[in-house]
Amino acid sequence: MRIPFIAGNWKMNKSIDEARQLVSELLPLLKDIKTAEIAVCPPFVSLTSVKSLLLGSAVKLGTQNIHDQEKGAFTGEVAPGMLAGWVDYAILGHSERRQIFGESDAFINRKVLAALKHGMTPILCIGETLEENEAGQTETVLERQVRAGVADISATDAPRLVVAYEPIWAIGTGRAATADDAQTRCAFVRACLRAQLGDAADTIRVQYGGSVSAANAAEILSKPDIDGALVGGASLKAADFAAICRAAGA
Ligand code: PEP
């Protein structure tokens, strides 16, 4: 039994004050939702103040990135150990990190291992571009990203992993995958996880991400291999994010 998991990726949005405001609006709307796990992932600068507002609630905290090294001359980066004990989740390998900042599969894998080592649950993001999709390469891309992303994860850690399938053409475009297509891809991702990690694939939650909204969440989340959603734009509005969370678990 996989507990549905909804995570809000705020990306580079919200000042510290705005982050506090959003969480204050969100918490009363989420407090009756018992059957889904929920996390918010604000920018680094707001993690501590958001954390203090979340104390006493069931809502979890996530970071949008970490570096793979323990410390050193990496100006502007944040080491995994700095967040250990503070955040529950780490979004890793988001397509914006892959495409804009040139993160490789190998670098993302080192971050995944570092997150696990420091007690954070990685949300490993994977997904194909529009060109890859149209060229019929989606499965090849997903298989490669899963295989590389989960390399060297121990059998003990494997069940903790979360994978977010996010077709890049659906992110921020308002054009979500159909629920049936999302189900097909998430089932394929689970098959890839099974090939790499064995029966842990039954426990690992596979989220769908890409223009999830209050209007389409219920249908997408009703699919058997979709265990939640990674939500970008709609996570910036309390009412919309709460509606998506409610669709995952009343
Ligand atoms: C994302 O960036 O992870 C995402 C899914 O964004 P959006 O919901 O805005 O498409």
PDB file of C-alpha atoms and ligand atoms in Angstrom:
ATOM      1  CA  MET A   1       0.000   0.000   0.000  1.00  0.00           C
ATOM      2  CA  ARG A   2       1.684   3.211  -1.170  1.00  0.00           C
ATOM      3  CA  ILE A   3       0.547   6.398   0.566  1.00  0.00           C
ATOM      4  CA  PRO A   4      -0.140   9.109  -2.031  1.00  0.00           C
ATOM      5  CA  PHE A   5       2.427  11.881  -1.883  1.00  0.00           C
ATOM      6  CA  ILE A   6       1.890  15.435  -3.113  1.00  0.00           C
ATOM      7  CA  ALA A   7       4.858  17.811  -3.146  1.00  0.00           C
ATOM      8  CA  GLY A   8       4.812  21.488  -4.053  1.00  0.00           C
ATOM      9  CA  ASN A   9       7.890  22.751  -5.896  1.00  0.00           C
ATOM     10  CA  TRP A  10       7.867  26.495  -5.444  1.00  0.00           C
ATOM     11  CA  LYS A  11      10.936  26.902  -7.689  1.00  0.00           C
ATOM     12  CA  MET A  12      12.465  30.426  -7.474  1.00  0.00           C
ATOM     13  CA  ASN A  13       9.272  32.056  -6.227  1.00  0.00           C
ATOM     14  CA  LYS A  14       8.182  33.725  -2.974  1.00  0.00           C
ATOM     15  CA  SER A  15      10.206  35.989  -0.709  1.00  0.00           C
ATOM     16  CA  ILE A  16      10.698  34.860   2.895  1.00  0.00           C
ATOM     17  CA  ASP A  17       7.644  36.866   3.962  1.00  0.00           C
ATOM     18  CA  GLU A  18       5.567  35.558   1.061  1.00  0.00           C
ATOM     19  CA  ALA A  19       6.618  31.999   1.868  1.00  0.00           C
ATOM     20  CA  ARG A  20       5.421  32.423   5.444  1.00  0.00           C
ATOM     21  CA  GLN A  21       2.162  33.896   4.177  1.00  0.00           C
ATOM     22  CA  LEU A  22       1.556  30.999   1.776  1.00  0.00           C
ATOM     23  CA  VAL A  23       2.193  28.379   4.450  1.00  0.00           C
ATOM     24  CA  SER A  24      -0.079  30.213   6.887  1.00  0.00           C
ATOM     25  CA  GLU A  25      -2.871  30.117   4.293  1.00  0.00           C
ATOM     26  CA  LEU A  26      -2.173  26.502   3.422  1.00  0.00           C
ATOM     27  CA  LEU A  27      -2.072  24.851   6.829  1.00  0.00           C
ATOM     28  CA  PRO A  28      -5.741  25.313   7.767  1.00  0.00           C
ATOM     29  CA  LEU A  29      -6.769  24.032   4.329  1.00  0.00           C
ATOM     30  CA  LEU A  30      -4.672  20.873   4.696  1.00  0.00           C
ATOM     31  CA  LYS A  31      -5.344  19.925   8.274  1.00  0.00           C
ATOM     32  CA  ASP A  32      -8.214  17.518   7.584  1.00  0.00           C
ATOM     33  CA  ILE A  33      -6.382  15.590   4.866  1.00  0.00           C
ATOM     34  CA  LYS A  34      -5.342  12.341   6.518  1.00  0.00           C
ATOM     35  CA  THR A  35      -4.671   9.848   3.764  1.00  0.00           C
ATOM     36  CA  ALA A  36      -2.055  11.672   1.716  1.00  0.00           C
ATOM     37  CA  GLU A  37       1.446  12.793   2.571  1.00  0.00           C
ATOM     38  CA  ILE A  38       2.088  16.428   1.692  1.00  0.00           C
ATOM     39  CA  ALA A  39       5.312  18.429   1.399  1.00  0.00           C
ATOM     40  CA  VAL A  40       6.231  21.964   0.437  1.00  0.00           C
ATOM     41  CA  CYS A  41       9.601  22.755  -1.134  1.00  0.00           C
ATOM     42  CA  PRO A  42      10.416  26.457  -0.848  1.00  0.00           C
ATOM     43  CA  PRO A  43      13.701  28.098  -1.876  1.00  0.00           C
ATOM     44  CA  PHE A  44      16.693  27.598   0.466  1.00  0.00           C
ATOM     45  CA  VAL A  45      16.317  31.007   2.120  1.00  0.00           C
ATOM     46  CA  SER A  46      12.831  30.186   3.413  1.00  0.00           C
ATOM     47  CA  LEU A  47      13.476  26.658   4.683  1.00  0.00           C
ATOM     48  CA  THR A  48      14.047  27.596   8.310  1.00  0.00           C
ATOM     49  CA  SER A  49      11.117  29.977   8.652  1.00  0.00           C
ATOM     50  CA  VAL A  50       8.755  27.603   6.838  1.00  0.00           C
ATOM     51  CA  LYS A  51      10.020  24.765   9.028  1.00  0.00           C
ATOM     52  CA  SER A  52       9.033  26.660  12.161  1.00  0.00           C
ATOM     53  CA  LEU A  53       5.510  27.196  10.809  1.00  0.00           C
ATOM     54  CA  LEU A  54       5.150  23.504   9.916  1.00  0.00           C
ATOM     55  CA  LEU A  55       6.020  22.286  13.422  1.00  0.00           C
ATOM     56  CA  GLY A  56       3.000  20.515  14.870  1.00  0.00           C
ATOM     57  CA  SER A  57       1.449  19.902  11.440  1.00  0.00           C
ATOM     58  CA  ALA A  58       1.731  16.773   9.281  1.00  0.00           C
ATOM     59  CA  VAL A  59       3.051  18.769   6.326  1.00  0.00           C
ATOM     60  CA  LYS A  60       6.643  17.889   5.464  1.00  0.00           C
ATOM     61  CA  LEU A  61       9.466  20.092   4.190  1.00  0.00           C
ATOM     62  CA  GLY A  62      11.599  19.563   1.112  1.00  0.00           C
ATOM     63  CA  THR A  63      14.553  21.274  -0.520  1.00  0.00           C
ATOM     64  CA  GLN A  64      14.706  21.857  -4.269  1.00  0.00           C
ATOM     65  CA  ASN A  65      18.367  20.874  -4.542  1.00  0.00           C
ATOM     66  CA  ILE A  66      21.512  19.867  -2.680  1.00  0.00           C
ATOM     67  CA  HIS A  67      25.146  19.497  -3.677  1.00  0.00           C
ATOM     68  CA  ASP A  68      26.718  16.045  -3.557  1.00  0.00           C
ATOM     69  CA  GLN A  69      29.855  17.024  -1.599  1.00  0.00           C
ATOM     70  CA  GLU A  70      30.107  17.320   2.181  1.00  0.00           C
ATOM     71  CA  LYS A  71      31.794  20.752   2.217  1.00  0.00           C
ATOM     72  CA  GLY A  72      34.361  22.845   0.450  1.00  0.00           C
ATOM     73  CA  ALA A  73      34.943  25.391  -2.275  1.00  0.00           C
ATOM     74  CA  PHE A  74      31.555  25.290  -4.011  1.00  0.00           C
ATOM     75  CA  THR A  75      30.429  28.898  -3.884  1.00  0.00           C
ATOM     76  CA  GLY A  76      26.682  29.283  -3.692  1.00  0.00           C
ATOM     77  CA  GLU A  77      25.977  25.600  -3.065  1.00  0.00           C
ATOM     78  CA  VAL A  78      24.392  23.883  -0.062  1.00  0.00           C
ATOM     79  CA  ALA A  79      25.837  20.642   1.323  1.00  0.00           C
ATOM     80  CA  PRO A  80      23.525  17.743   2.189  1.00  0.00           C
ATOM     81  CA  GLY A  81      24.745  17.653   5.794  1.00  0.00           C
ATOM     82  CA  MET A  82      23.648  21.283   6.269  1.00  0.00           C
ATOM     83  CA  LEU A  83      20.046  20.214   5.742  1.00  0.00           C
ATOM     84  CA  ALA A  84      20.179  16.875   7.551  1.00  0.00           C
ATOM     85  CA  GLY A  85      17.507  16.783  10.228  1.00  0.00           C
ATOM     86  CA  TRP A  86      15.862  19.918   8.792  1.00  0.00           C
ATOM     87  CA  VAL A  87      14.207  18.696   5.633  1.00  0.00           C
ATOM     88  CA  ASP A  88      12.442  15.439   4.856  1.00  0.00           C
ATOM     89  CA  TYR A  89      12.701  15.499   1.055  1.00  0.00           C
ATOM     90  CA  ALA A  90      15.126  16.660  -1.628  1.00  0.00           C
ATOM     91  CA  ILE A  91      13.966  17.278  -5.200  1.00  0.00           C
ATOM     92  CA  LEU A  92      16.886  16.100  -7.336  1.00  0.00           C
ATOM     93  CA  GLY A  93      17.478  16.080 -11.062  1.00  0.00           C
ATOM     94  CA  HIS A  94      14.594  18.398 -11.873  1.00  0.00           C
ATOM     95  CA  SER A  95      14.556  19.049 -15.621  1.00  0.00           C
ATOM     96  CA  GLU A  96      15.373  22.716 -14.987  1.00  0.00           C
ATOM     97  CA  ARG A  97      18.551  21.622 -13.181  1.00  0.00           C
ATOM     98  CA  ARG A  98      19.358  19.203 -15.989  1.00  0.00           C
ATOM     99  CA  GLN A  99      18.655  21.640 -18.818  1.00  0.00           C
ATOM    100  CA  ILE A 100      19.614  25.068 -17.450  1.00  0.00           C
ATOM    101  CA  PHE A 101      22.441  24.055 -15.121  1.00  0.00           C
ATOM    102  CA  GLY A 102      23.746  21.104 -17.119  1.00  0.00           C
ATOM    103  CA  GLU A 103      23.387  18.481 -14.385  1.00  0.00           C
ATOM    104  CA  SER A 104      24.348  15.019 -15.612  1.00  0.00           C
ATOM    105  CA  ASP A 105      22.828  11.669 -14.701  1.00  0.00           C
ATOM    106  CA  ALA A 106      26.020  10.814 -12.783  1.00  0.00           C
ATOM    107  CA  PHE A 107      25.965  14.045 -10.746  1.00  0.00           C
ATOM    108  CA  ILE A 108      22.286  13.552  -9.957  1.00  0.00           C
ATOM    109  CA  ASN A 109      22.990   9.979  -8.818  1.00  0.00           C
ATOM    110  CA  ARG A 110      25.685  11.260  -6.428  1.00  0.00           C
ATOM    111  CA  LYS A 111      23.139  13.724  -5.007  1.00  0.00           C
ATOM    112  CA  VAL A 112      20.576  10.944  -4.586  1.00  0.00           C
ATOM    113  CA  LEU A 113      23.109   8.872  -2.629  1.00  0.00           C
ATOM    114  CA  ALA A 114      24.130  11.921  -0.567  1.00  0.00           C
ATOM    115  CA  ALA A 115      20.499  12.708   0.289  1.00  0.00           C
ATOM    116  CA  LEU A 116      19.879   9.132   1.442  1.00  0.00           C
ATOM    117  CA  LYS A 117      23.072   9.154   3.500  1.00  0.00           C
ATOM    118  CA  HIS A 118      21.890  12.300   5.288  1.00  0.00           C
ATOM    119  CA  GLY A 119      18.405  11.013   6.036  1.00  0.00           C
ATOM    120  CA  MET A 120      16.521  12.856   3.298  1.00  0.00           C
ATOM    121  CA  THR A 121      14.180  11.141   0.875  1.00  0.00           C
ATOM    122  CA  PRO A 122      15.191  11.947  -2.705  1.00  0.00           C
ATOM    123  CA  ILE A 123      12.496  12.860  -5.199  1.00  0.00           C
ATOM    124  CA  LEU A 124      14.347  11.813  -8.343  1.00  0.00           C
ATOM    125  CA  CYS A 125      12.905  13.693 -11.332  1.00  0.00           C
ATOM    126  CA  ILE A 126      13.001  12.165 -14.789  1.00  0.00           C
ATOM    127  CA  GLY A 127      11.274  12.915 -18.062  1.00  0.00           C
ATOM    128  CA  GLU A 128      11.642  13.333 -21.776  1.00  0.00           C
ATOM    129  CA  THR A 129      11.740  16.454 -23.932  1.00  0.00           C
ATOM    130  CA  LEU A 130       9.126  17.140 -26.593  1.00  0.00           C
ATOM    131  CA  GLU A 131      11.631  16.195 -29.306  1.00  0.00           C
ATOM    132  CA  GLU A 132      12.427  12.889 -27.610  1.00  0.00           C
ATOM    133  CA  ASN A 133       8.730  12.216 -27.161  1.00  0.00           C
ATOM    134  CA  GLU A 134       7.960  12.924 -30.797  1.00  0.00           C
ATOM    135  CA  ALA A 135      10.887  10.783 -31.934  1.00  0.00           C
ATOM    136  CA  GLY A 136       9.518   7.814 -29.982  1.00  0.00           C
ATOM    137  CA  GLN A 137      12.455   7.873 -27.555  1.00  0.00           C
ATOM    138  CA  THR A 138      10.547   8.331 -24.307  1.00  0.00           C
ATOM    139  CA  GLU A 139      11.121   4.839 -22.937  1.00  0.00           C
ATOM    140  CA  THR A 140      14.819   4.884 -23.839  1.00  0.00           C
ATOM    141  CA  VAL A 141      15.258   8.192 -22.005  1.00  0.00           C
ATOM    142  CA  LEU A 142      13.297   7.095 -18.937  1.00  0.00           C
ATOM    143  CA  GLU A 143      15.142   3.782 -18.732  1.00  0.00           C
ATOM    144  CA  ARG A 144      18.505   5.573 -18.876  1.00  0.00           C
ATOM    145  CA  GLN A 145      17.541   8.190 -16.296  1.00  0.00           C
ATOM    146  CA  VAL A 146      16.210   5.565 -13.880  1.00  0.00           C
ATOM    147  CA  ARG A 147      19.187   3.232 -14.305  1.00  0.00           C
ATOM    148  CA  ALA A 148      21.709   6.034 -13.793  1.00  0.00           C
ATOM    149  CA  GLY A 149      19.717   7.831 -11.093  1.00  0.00           C
ATOM    150  CA  VAL A 150      19.301   4.841  -8.785  1.00  0.00           C
ATOM    151  CA  ALA A 151      22.763   3.290  -9.311  1.00  0.00           C
ATOM    152  CA  ASP A 152      24.368   2.032  -6.099  1.00  0.00           C
ATOM    153  CA  ILE A 153      21.297   2.582  -3.907  1.00  0.00           C
ATOM    154  CA  SER A 154      21.334  -0.076  -1.198  1.00  0.00           C
ATOM    155  CA  ALA A 155      18.498  -2.556  -0.767  1.00  0.00           C
ATOM    156  CA  THR A 156      17.738  -0.926   2.597  1.00  0.00           C
ATOM    157  CA  ASP A 157      17.434   2.561   1.147  1.00  0.00           C
ATOM    158  CA  ALA A 158      15.590   1.632  -2.063  1.00  0.00           C
ATOM    159  CA  PRO A 159      12.048   1.573  -0.616  1.00  0.00           C
ATOM    160  CA  ARG A 160      12.461   5.182   0.617  1.00  0.00           C
ATOM    161  CA  LEU A 161      13.003   6.596  -2.848  1.00  0.00           C
ATOM    162  CA  VAL A 162      10.387   8.698  -4.650  1.00  0.00           C
ATOM    163  CA  VAL A 163      10.533   9.109  -8.436  1.00  0.00           C
ATOM    164  CA  ALA A 164       8.720  11.932 -10.238  1.00  0.00           C
ATOM    165  CA  TYR A 165       7.927  11.297 -13.889  1.00  0.00           C
ATOM    166  CA  GLU A 166       7.732  14.767 -15.425  1.00  0.00           C
ATOM    167  CA  PRO A 167       7.510  15.036 -19.209  1.00  0.00           C
ATOM    168  CA  ILE A 168       9.367  18.265 -19.890  1.00  0.00           C
ATOM    169  CA  TRP A 169       6.817  19.359 -22.490  1.00  0.00           C
ATOM    170  CA  ALA A 170       4.151  19.309 -19.772  1.00  0.00           C
ATOM    171  CA  ILE A 171       6.018  21.400 -17.190  1.00  0.00           C
ATOM    172  CA  GLY A 172       4.628  24.891 -16.850  1.00  0.00           C
ATOM    173  CA  THR A 173       2.819  24.677 -20.178  1.00  0.00           C
ATOM    174  CA  GLY A 174      -0.734  24.014 -19.031  1.00  0.00           C
ATOM    175  CA  ARG A 175      -0.614  20.913 -21.219  1.00  0.00           C
ATOM    176  CA  ALA A 176      -0.591  17.932 -18.872  1.00  0.00           C
ATOM    177  CA  ALA A 177      -0.202  14.370 -20.122  1.00  0.00           C
ATOM    178  CA  THR A 178      -3.531  12.590 -20.322  1.00  0.00           C
ATOM    179  CA  ALA A 179      -4.223  10.468 -17.272  1.00  0.00           C
ATOM    180  CA  ASP A 180      -3.941   7.310 -19.380  1.00  0.00           C
ATOM    181  CA  ASP A 181      -0.596   8.333 -20.875  1.00  0.00           C
ATOM    182  CA  ALA A 182       0.727   9.343 -17.464  1.00  0.00           C
ATOM    183  CA  GLN A 183      -0.325   5.940 -16.109  1.00  0.00           C
ATOM    184  CA  THR A 184       1.422   4.121 -18.970  1.00  0.00           C
ATOM    185  CA  ARG A 185       4.662   6.039 -18.395  1.00  0.00           C
ATOM    186  CA  CYS A 186       4.569   5.679 -14.614  1.00  0.00           C
ATOM    187  CA  ALA A 187       3.986   1.922 -14.991  1.00  0.00           C
ATOM    188  CA  PHE A 188       7.009   1.818 -17.312  1.00  0.00           C
ATOM    189  CA  VAL A 189       9.071   3.739 -14.747  1.00  0.00           C
ATOM    190  CA  ARG A 190       8.054   1.182 -12.109  1.00  0.00           C
ATOM    191  CA  ALA A 191       9.136  -1.639 -14.432  1.00  0.00           C
ATOM    192  CA  CYS A 192      12.537   0.076 -14.825  1.00  0.00           C
ATOM    193  CA  LEU A 193      12.774   0.418 -11.048  1.00  0.00           C
ATOM    194  CA  ARG A 194      11.982  -3.283 -10.692  1.00  0.00           C
ATOM    195  CA  ALA A 195      14.780  -4.157 -13.126  1.00  0.00           C
ATOM    196  CA  GLN A 196      17.249  -2.150 -11.019  1.00  0.00           C
ATOM    197  CA  LEU A 197      15.977  -2.557  -7.469  1.00  0.00           C
ATOM    198  CA  GLY A 198      13.768  -5.655  -7.465  1.00  0.00           C
ATOM    199  CA  ASP A 199      10.701  -5.822  -5.255  1.00  0.00           C
ATOM    200  CA  ALA A 200      11.392  -2.393  -3.736  1.00  0.00           C
ATOM    201  CA  ALA A 201       9.643  -1.138  -6.891  1.00  0.00           C
ATOM    202  CA  ASP A 202       6.338  -2.061  -5.243  1.00  0.00           C
ATOM    203  CA  THR A 203       7.061   0.335  -2.379  1.00  0.00           C
ATOM    204  CA  ILE A 204       8.658   3.233  -4.268  1.00  0.00           C
ATOM    205  CA  ARG A 205       6.209   6.023  -4.971  1.00  0.00           C
ATOM    206  CA  VAL A 206       6.086   7.243  -8.555  1.00  0.00           C
ATOM    207  CA  GLN A 207       4.636  10.728  -8.907  1.00  0.00           C
ATOM    208  CA  TYR A 208       3.422  12.409 -12.057  1.00  0.00           C
ATOM    209  CA  GLY A 209       4.395  16.060 -12.599  1.00  0.00           C
ATOM    210  CA  GLY A 210       3.587  18.526 -15.373  1.00  0.00           C
ATOM    211  CA  SER A 211       0.715  21.030 -15.269  1.00  0.00           C
ATOM    212  CA  VAL A 212      -1.163  19.206 -12.528  1.00  0.00           C
ATOM    213  CA  SER A 213      -4.089  21.406 -11.506  1.00  0.00           C
ATOM    214  CA  ALA A 214      -7.146  21.352  -9.297  1.00  0.00           C
ATOM    215  CA  ALA A 215      -9.109  20.437 -12.442  1.00  0.00           C
ATOM    216  CA  ASN A 216      -7.092  17.412 -13.615  1.00  0.00           C
ATOM    217  CA  ALA A 217      -5.651  16.050 -10.345  1.00  0.00           C
ATOM    218  CA  ALA A 218      -8.443  13.641  -9.425  1.00  0.00           C
ATOM    219  CA  GLU A 219      -8.322  11.798 -12.742  1.00  0.00           C
ATOM    220  CA  ILE A 220      -4.523  11.611 -12.859  1.00  0.00           C
ATOM    221  CA  LEU A 221      -4.264  10.496  -9.240  1.00  0.00           C
ATOM    222  CA  SER A 222      -6.891   7.785  -9.700  1.00  0.00           C
ATOM    223  CA  LYS A 223      -4.473   5.717 -11.807  1.00  0.00           C
ATOM    224  CA  PRO A 224      -2.906   2.648 -10.164  1.00  0.00           C
ATOM    225  CA  ASP A 225       0.758   3.421 -10.853  1.00  0.00           C
ATOM    226  CA  ILE A 226       0.530   7.136 -10.061  1.00  0.00           C
ATOM    227  CA  ASP A 227       1.228   7.581  -6.376  1.00  0.00           C
ATOM    228  CA  GLY A 228       1.041  11.338  -6.170  1.00  0.00           C
ATOM    229  CA  ALA A 229       2.086  14.513  -7.910  1.00  0.00           C
ATOM    230  CA  LEU A 230       4.960  16.956  -8.055  1.00  0.00           C
ATOM    231  CA  VAL A 231       3.253  20.300  -8.480  1.00  0.00           C
ATOM    232  CA  GLY A 232       4.906  23.499  -9.692  1.00  0.00           C
ATOM    233  CA  GLY A 233       2.726  26.480 -10.614  1.00  0.00           C
ATOM    234  CA  ALA A 234      -0.395  25.314  -8.789  1.00  0.00           C
ATOM    235  CA  SER A 235       1.559  24.912  -5.541  1.00  0.00           C
ATOM    236  CA  LEU A 236       1.961  28.692  -5.331  1.00  0.00           C
ATOM    237  CA  LYS A 237      -1.735  29.226  -4.634  1.00  0.00           C
ATOM    238  CA  ALA A 238      -3.011  27.816  -1.346  1.00  0.00           C
ATOM    239  CA  ALA A 239      -6.504  26.973  -2.602  1.00  0.00           C
ATOM    240  CA  ASP A 240      -5.240  25.209  -5.743  1.00  0.00           C
ATOM    241  CA  PHE A 241      -2.592  23.198  -3.933  1.00  0.00           C
ATOM    242  CA  ALA A 242      -5.058  22.216  -1.221  1.00  0.00           C
ATOM    243  CA  ALA A 243      -7.547  21.059  -3.849  1.00  0.00           C
ATOM    244  CA  ILE A 244      -4.879  18.843  -5.440  1.00  0.00           C
ATOM    245  CA  CYS A 245      -3.967  17.412  -2.027  1.00  0.00           C
ATOM    246  CA  ARG A 246      -7.632  16.742  -1.339  1.00  0.00           C
ATOM    247  CA  ALA A 247      -7.922  14.880  -4.641  1.00  0.00           C
ATOM    248  CA  ALA A 248      -5.108  12.597  -3.419  1.00  0.00           C
ATOM    249  CA  GLY A 249      -6.642  11.749  -0.093  1.00  0.00           C
ATOM    250  CA  ALA A 250      -9.710  13.104   1.652  1.00  0.00           C
TER     251      ALA A 250
HETATM  252  C1  PEP B   1       7.563  21.144 -11.899  1.00  0.00           C
HETATM  253  O1  PEP B   1       8.269  22.095 -12.155  1.00  0.00           O
HETATM  254  O2  PEP B   1       8.015  20.183 -11.264  1.00  0.00           O
HETATM  255  C2  PEP B   1       6.186  21.162 -12.388  1.00  0.00           C
HETATM  256  C3  PEP B   1       5.553  20.024 -12.456  1.00  0.00           C
HETATM  257  O3  PEP B   1       5.691  22.379 -12.762  1.00  0.00           O
HETATM  258  P1  PEP B   1       4.166  22.670 -13.227  1.00  0.00           P
HETATM  259  O4  PEP B   1       3.263  21.994 -12.237  1.00  0.00           O
HETATM  260  O5  PEP B   1       4.055  24.170 -13.165  1.00  0.00           O
HETATM  261  O6  PEP B   1       4.021  22.133 -14.580  1.00  0.00           O
END
